[in-house]
Coordinates of C-alpha atoms in Angstrom, one line a residue:
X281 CA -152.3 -59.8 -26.1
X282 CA -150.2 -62.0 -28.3
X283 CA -148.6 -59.1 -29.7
X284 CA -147.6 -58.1 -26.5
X285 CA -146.0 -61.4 -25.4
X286 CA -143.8 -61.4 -28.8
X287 CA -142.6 -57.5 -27.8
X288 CA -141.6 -59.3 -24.6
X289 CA -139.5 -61.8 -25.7
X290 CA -138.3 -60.3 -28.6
X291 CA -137.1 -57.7 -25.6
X292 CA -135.5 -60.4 -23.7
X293 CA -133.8 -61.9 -27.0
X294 CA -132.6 -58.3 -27.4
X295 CA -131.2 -57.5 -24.0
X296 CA -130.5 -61.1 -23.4
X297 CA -127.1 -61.0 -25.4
X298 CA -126.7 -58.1 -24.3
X299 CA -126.5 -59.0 -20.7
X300 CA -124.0 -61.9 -21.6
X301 CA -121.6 -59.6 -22.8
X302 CA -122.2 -57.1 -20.1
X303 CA -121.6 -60.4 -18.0
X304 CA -118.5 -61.6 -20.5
X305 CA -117.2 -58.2 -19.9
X306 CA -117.3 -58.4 -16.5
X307 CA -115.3 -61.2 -16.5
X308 CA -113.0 -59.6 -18.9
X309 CA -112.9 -56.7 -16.0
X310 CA -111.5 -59.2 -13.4
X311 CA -108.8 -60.5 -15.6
X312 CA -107.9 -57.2 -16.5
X313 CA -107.7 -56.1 -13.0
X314 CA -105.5 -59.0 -12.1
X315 CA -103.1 -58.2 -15.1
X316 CA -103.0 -54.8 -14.0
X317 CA -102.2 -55.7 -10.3
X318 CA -99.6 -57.9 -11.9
X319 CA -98.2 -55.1 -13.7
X320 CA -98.7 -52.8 -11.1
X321 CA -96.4 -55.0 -8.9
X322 CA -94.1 -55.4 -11.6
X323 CA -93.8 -51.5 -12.3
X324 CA -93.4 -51.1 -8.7
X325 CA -90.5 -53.6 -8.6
X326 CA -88.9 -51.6 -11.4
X327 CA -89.5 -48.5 -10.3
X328 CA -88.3 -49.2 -7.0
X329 CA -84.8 -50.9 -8.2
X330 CA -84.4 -47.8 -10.7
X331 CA -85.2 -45.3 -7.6
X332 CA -82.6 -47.1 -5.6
X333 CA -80.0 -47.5 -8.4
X334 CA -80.7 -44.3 -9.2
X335 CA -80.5 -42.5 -5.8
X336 CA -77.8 -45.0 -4.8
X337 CA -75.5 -43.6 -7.3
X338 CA -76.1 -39.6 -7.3
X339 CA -78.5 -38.1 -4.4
X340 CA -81.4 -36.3 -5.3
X341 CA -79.8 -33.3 -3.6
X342 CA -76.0 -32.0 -3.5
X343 CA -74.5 -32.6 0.0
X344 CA -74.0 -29.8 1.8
X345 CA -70.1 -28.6 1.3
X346 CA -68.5 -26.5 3.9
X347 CA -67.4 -22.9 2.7
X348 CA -63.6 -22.9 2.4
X349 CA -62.4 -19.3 3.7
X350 CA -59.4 -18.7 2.0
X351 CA -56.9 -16.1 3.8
X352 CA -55.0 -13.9 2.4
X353 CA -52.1 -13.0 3.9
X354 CA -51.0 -9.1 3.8
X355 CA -47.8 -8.4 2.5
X356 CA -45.2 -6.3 4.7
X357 CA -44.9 -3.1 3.7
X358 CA -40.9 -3.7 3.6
X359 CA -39.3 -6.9 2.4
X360 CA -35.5 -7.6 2.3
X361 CA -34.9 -6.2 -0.9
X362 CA -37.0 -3.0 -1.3
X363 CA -35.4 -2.7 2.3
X364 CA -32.1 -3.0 0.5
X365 CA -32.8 -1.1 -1.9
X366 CA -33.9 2.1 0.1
X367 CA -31.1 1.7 2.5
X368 CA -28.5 2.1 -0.6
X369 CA -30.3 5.0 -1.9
X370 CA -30.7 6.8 1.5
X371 CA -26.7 6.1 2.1
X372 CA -25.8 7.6 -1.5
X373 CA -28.0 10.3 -0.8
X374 CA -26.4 11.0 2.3
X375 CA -22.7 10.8 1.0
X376 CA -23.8 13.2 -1.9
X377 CA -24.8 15.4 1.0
X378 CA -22.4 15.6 3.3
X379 CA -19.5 15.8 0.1
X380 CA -21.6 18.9 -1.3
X381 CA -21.5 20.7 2.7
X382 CA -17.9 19.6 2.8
X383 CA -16.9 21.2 -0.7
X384 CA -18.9 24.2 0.3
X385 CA -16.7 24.6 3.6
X386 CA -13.7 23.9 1.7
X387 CA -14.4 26.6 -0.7
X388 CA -15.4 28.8 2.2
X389 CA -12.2 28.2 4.2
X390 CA -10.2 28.5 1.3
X391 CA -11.9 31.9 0.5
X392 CA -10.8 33.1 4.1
X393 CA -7.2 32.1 3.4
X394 CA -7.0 33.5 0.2
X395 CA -8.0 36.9 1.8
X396 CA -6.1 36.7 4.9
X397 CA -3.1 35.5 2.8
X398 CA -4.0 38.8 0.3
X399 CA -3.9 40.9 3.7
X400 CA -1.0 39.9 4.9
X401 CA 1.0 40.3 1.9
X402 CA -0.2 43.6 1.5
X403 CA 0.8 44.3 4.7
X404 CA 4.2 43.2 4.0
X405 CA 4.7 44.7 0.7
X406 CA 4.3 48.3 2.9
X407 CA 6.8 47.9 4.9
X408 CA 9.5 46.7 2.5
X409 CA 8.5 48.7 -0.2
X410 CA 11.3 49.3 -2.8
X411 CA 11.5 52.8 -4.7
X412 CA 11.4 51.6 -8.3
X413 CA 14.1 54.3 -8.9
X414 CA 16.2 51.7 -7.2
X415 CA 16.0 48.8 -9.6
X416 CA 17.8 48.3 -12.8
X417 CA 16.8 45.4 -15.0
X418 CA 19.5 43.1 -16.2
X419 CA 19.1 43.2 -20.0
X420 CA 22.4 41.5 -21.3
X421 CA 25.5 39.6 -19.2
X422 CA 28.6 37.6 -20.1
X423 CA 29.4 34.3 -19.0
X424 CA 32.9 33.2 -19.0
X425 CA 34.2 29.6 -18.7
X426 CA 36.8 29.2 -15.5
X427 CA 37.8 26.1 -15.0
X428 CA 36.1 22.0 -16.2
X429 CA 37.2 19.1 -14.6
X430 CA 35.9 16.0 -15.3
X431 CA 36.3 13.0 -13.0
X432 CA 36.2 9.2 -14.9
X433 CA 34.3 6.2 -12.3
X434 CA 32.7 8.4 -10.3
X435 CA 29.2 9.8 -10.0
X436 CA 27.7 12.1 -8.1
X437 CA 24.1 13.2 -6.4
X438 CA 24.6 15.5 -3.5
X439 CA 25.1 19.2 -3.6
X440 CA 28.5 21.5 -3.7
X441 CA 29.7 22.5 -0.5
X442 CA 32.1 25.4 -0.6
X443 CA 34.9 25.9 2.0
X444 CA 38.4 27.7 1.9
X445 CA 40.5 24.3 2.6
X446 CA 43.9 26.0 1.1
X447 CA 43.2 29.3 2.6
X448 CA 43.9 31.6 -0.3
X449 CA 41.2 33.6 0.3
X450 CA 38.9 31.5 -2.4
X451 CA 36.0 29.5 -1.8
X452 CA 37.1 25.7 -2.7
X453 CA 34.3 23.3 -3.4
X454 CA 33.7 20.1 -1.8
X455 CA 31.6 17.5 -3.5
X456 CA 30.7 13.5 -2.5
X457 CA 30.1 10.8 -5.1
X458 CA 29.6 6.9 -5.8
X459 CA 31.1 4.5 -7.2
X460 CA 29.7 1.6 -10.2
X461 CA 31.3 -1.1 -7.6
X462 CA 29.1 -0.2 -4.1
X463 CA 27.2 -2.8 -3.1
X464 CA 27.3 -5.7 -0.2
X465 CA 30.0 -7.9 -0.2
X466 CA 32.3 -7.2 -3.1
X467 CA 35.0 -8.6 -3.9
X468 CA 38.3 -6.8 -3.3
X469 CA 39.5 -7.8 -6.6
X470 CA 37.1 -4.8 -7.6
X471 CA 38.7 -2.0 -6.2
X472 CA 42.2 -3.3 -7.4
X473 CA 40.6 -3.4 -11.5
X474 CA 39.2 0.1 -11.4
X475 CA 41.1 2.3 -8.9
X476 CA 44.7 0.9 -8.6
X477 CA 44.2 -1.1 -5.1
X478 CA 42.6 2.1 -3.4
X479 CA 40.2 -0.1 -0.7
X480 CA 38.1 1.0 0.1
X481 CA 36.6 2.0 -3.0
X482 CA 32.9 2.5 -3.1
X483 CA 32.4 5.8 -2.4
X484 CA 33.4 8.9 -0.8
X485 CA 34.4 12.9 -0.8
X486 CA 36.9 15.1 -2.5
X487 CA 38.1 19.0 -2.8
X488 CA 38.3 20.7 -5.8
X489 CA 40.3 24.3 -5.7
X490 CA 38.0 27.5 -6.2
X491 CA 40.2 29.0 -8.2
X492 CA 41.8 26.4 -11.0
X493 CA 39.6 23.3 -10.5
X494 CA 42.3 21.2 -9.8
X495 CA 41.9 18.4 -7.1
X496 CA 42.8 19.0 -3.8
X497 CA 42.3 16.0 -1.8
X498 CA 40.4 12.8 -2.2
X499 CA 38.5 10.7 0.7
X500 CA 37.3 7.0 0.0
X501 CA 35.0 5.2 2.1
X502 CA 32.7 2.1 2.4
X503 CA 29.4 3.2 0.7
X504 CA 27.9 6.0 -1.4
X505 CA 28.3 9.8 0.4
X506 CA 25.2 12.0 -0.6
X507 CA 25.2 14.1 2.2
X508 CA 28.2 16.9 3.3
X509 CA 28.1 19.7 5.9
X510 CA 31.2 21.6 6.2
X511 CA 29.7 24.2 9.2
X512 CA 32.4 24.1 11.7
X513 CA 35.9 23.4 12.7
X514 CA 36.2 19.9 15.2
X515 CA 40.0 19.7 15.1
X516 CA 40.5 23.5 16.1
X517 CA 42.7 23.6 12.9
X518 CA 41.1 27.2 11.4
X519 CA 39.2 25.7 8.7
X520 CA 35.9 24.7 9.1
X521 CA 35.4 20.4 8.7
X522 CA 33.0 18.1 6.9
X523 CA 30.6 15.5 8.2
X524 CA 29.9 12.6 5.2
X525 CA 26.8 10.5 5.6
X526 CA 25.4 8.0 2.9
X527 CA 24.3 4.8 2.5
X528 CA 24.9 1.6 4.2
X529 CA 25.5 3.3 7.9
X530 CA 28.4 5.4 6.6
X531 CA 28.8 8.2 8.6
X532 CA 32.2 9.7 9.1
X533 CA 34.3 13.3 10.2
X534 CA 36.8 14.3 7.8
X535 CA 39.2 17.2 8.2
X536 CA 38.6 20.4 5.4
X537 CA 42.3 21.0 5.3
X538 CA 43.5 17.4 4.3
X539 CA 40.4 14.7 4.0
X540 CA 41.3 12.8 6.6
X541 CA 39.1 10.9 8.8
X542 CA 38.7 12.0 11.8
X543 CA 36.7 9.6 13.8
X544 CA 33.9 7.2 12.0
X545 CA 30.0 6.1 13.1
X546 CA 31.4 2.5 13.7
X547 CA 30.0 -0.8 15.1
X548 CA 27.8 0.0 18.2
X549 CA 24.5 -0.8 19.1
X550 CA 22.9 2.4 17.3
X551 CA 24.4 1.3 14.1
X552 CA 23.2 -0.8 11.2
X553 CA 24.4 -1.8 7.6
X554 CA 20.8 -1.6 6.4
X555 CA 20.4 2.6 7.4
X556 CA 20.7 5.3 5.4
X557 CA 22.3 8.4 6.9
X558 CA 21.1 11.8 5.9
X559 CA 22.9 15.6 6.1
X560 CA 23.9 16.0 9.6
X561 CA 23.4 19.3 11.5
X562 CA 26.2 20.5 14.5
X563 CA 24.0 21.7 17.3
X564 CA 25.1 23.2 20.8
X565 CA 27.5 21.7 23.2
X566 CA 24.8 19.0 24.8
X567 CA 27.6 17.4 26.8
X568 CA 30.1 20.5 27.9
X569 CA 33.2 19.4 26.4
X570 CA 33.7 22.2 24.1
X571 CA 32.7 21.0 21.0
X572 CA 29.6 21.1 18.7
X573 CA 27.4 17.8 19.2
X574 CA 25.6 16.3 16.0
X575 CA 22.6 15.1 14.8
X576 CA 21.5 13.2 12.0
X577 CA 18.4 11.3 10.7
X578 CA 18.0 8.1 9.2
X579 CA 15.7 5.3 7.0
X580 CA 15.1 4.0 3.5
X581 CA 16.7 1.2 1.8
X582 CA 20.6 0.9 2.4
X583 CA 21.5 0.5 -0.9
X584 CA 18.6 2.0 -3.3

């Protein structure tokens, strides 16, 4: 029995320690649990500043951003310089063209002539055909020297004239010429230096004889002559008289027989210093008094 007590409290000394630490533990439990609801509040304070720091400064998921469309604008198919640029080429092209159809109708038209012209020839050369038998080729001539005159001052562009003025059955030749003093307003001093006081003295006509070349008469007057016809008689004298034109408005009748004037283009309304007369022509009687009326053209510069 005794040995059954001492199991007891030998038990109870065992377990009794025991149970105080189990009790000390307990206690150790509480205070644990109240430093880890201290912690816990501590953690959630940090956690919760961090979260908002945190979400405060970059969102836990990207805004939504709107989808830019982006348009693209189509090009026109012509812009001002391709436009240009094709207009240019479609002109050139056309010039070329029309030049090539225009040669080509040139060349045909000129094809057409060619033969007509052919034809025609043809044509002519039958009807004034020429025996051969007919023709004798020249193979040698002689040339003999008749007469040279020469004439100092004066020049000379207009072509001979011949005319019997001394009626000895020979053509005479009648020529114009100029002067080196023509011009506007020159002194008379000038004529008196080179020709011996003949005013005026500028240009002018003379007749040389067919036969020896020896001067027959001499004509002055107030410009250059370059233009003679010698076609018909105005003072009913036999022998066929001269019309002188030139430079200047000189225009003037001059008898075939002597070289006198016979009446002069003076100051009138249809004259001018700055004209230049050409050849004249004798055409019909326009105004029925019996003699040959005249015409004559004009232009260019006066004095050139």
């Amino acid at each position: 029995m005794w040995q059954g007590i001492i199991i007891l409290m030998a038990l109870s000394n065992i377990y009794k320690p025991q149970t105080n630490k189990f009790s000390h533990m307990g206690s150790d439990e509480e205070d644990d649990c109240e430093d880890s609801e201290e912690l816990d509040d501590e953690f959630d304070d940090n956690y919760s500043k961090n979260f908002t720091a945190l979400h405060s400064s970059k969102p836990l998921m990207q805004p939504h951003n709107k989808t830019k469309i982006r348009r693209v604008r189509s090009r026109p198919w012509c812009t001002t310089k391709s436009c240009f640029m094709c207009f240019m080429w479609l002109a050139f092209f056309s010039i070329c063209i029309i030049g090539i159809i225009f040669l080509i109708l040139r060349g045909i038209d000129a094809v057409g002539n060619h033969k007509s012209n052919s034809a025609e020839n043809v044509h002519f050369s039958d009807r004034h055909k020429i025996s051969s038998d007919k023709i004798r080729a020249c193979n040698k001539f002689k040339v003999r020297k008749v007469w040279h005159a020469t004439f100092p001052k004066l020049m000379t562009e207009t072509p001979v004239r011949l005319n019997d003025v001394n009626e000895d059955g020979i053509k005479d030749i009648i020529v114009s010429f100029a002067t080196g003093v023509d011009g506007y307003n020159v002194p008379s001093f000038a004529c008196d230096l080179y020709f011996n006081g003949t005013s005026p003295c500028f240009g002018g006509a003379l007749a040389l004889d067919g036969l020896s070349g020896k001067e027959l008469w001499r004509h002055y007057s107030m410009h250059e002559i370059y233009g003679i016809n010698c076609n018909a008689d105005i003072d009913q004298d036999g022998i066929q008289d001269c019309l002188l034109s030139g430079r200047g408005g000189v225009f003037e009748a001059v008898s075939g027989k002597t070289g006198e004037q016979l009446w002069r283009f003076g100051p009138q309304p249809a004259r001018s210093t700055l004209m230049n007369l050409y050849t004249a022509q004798f055409v019909q009687d326009l105004d029925g008094d019996g003699v040959f009326d005249i015409v004559v053209a004009h232009g260019g510069d006066p004095l050139a």
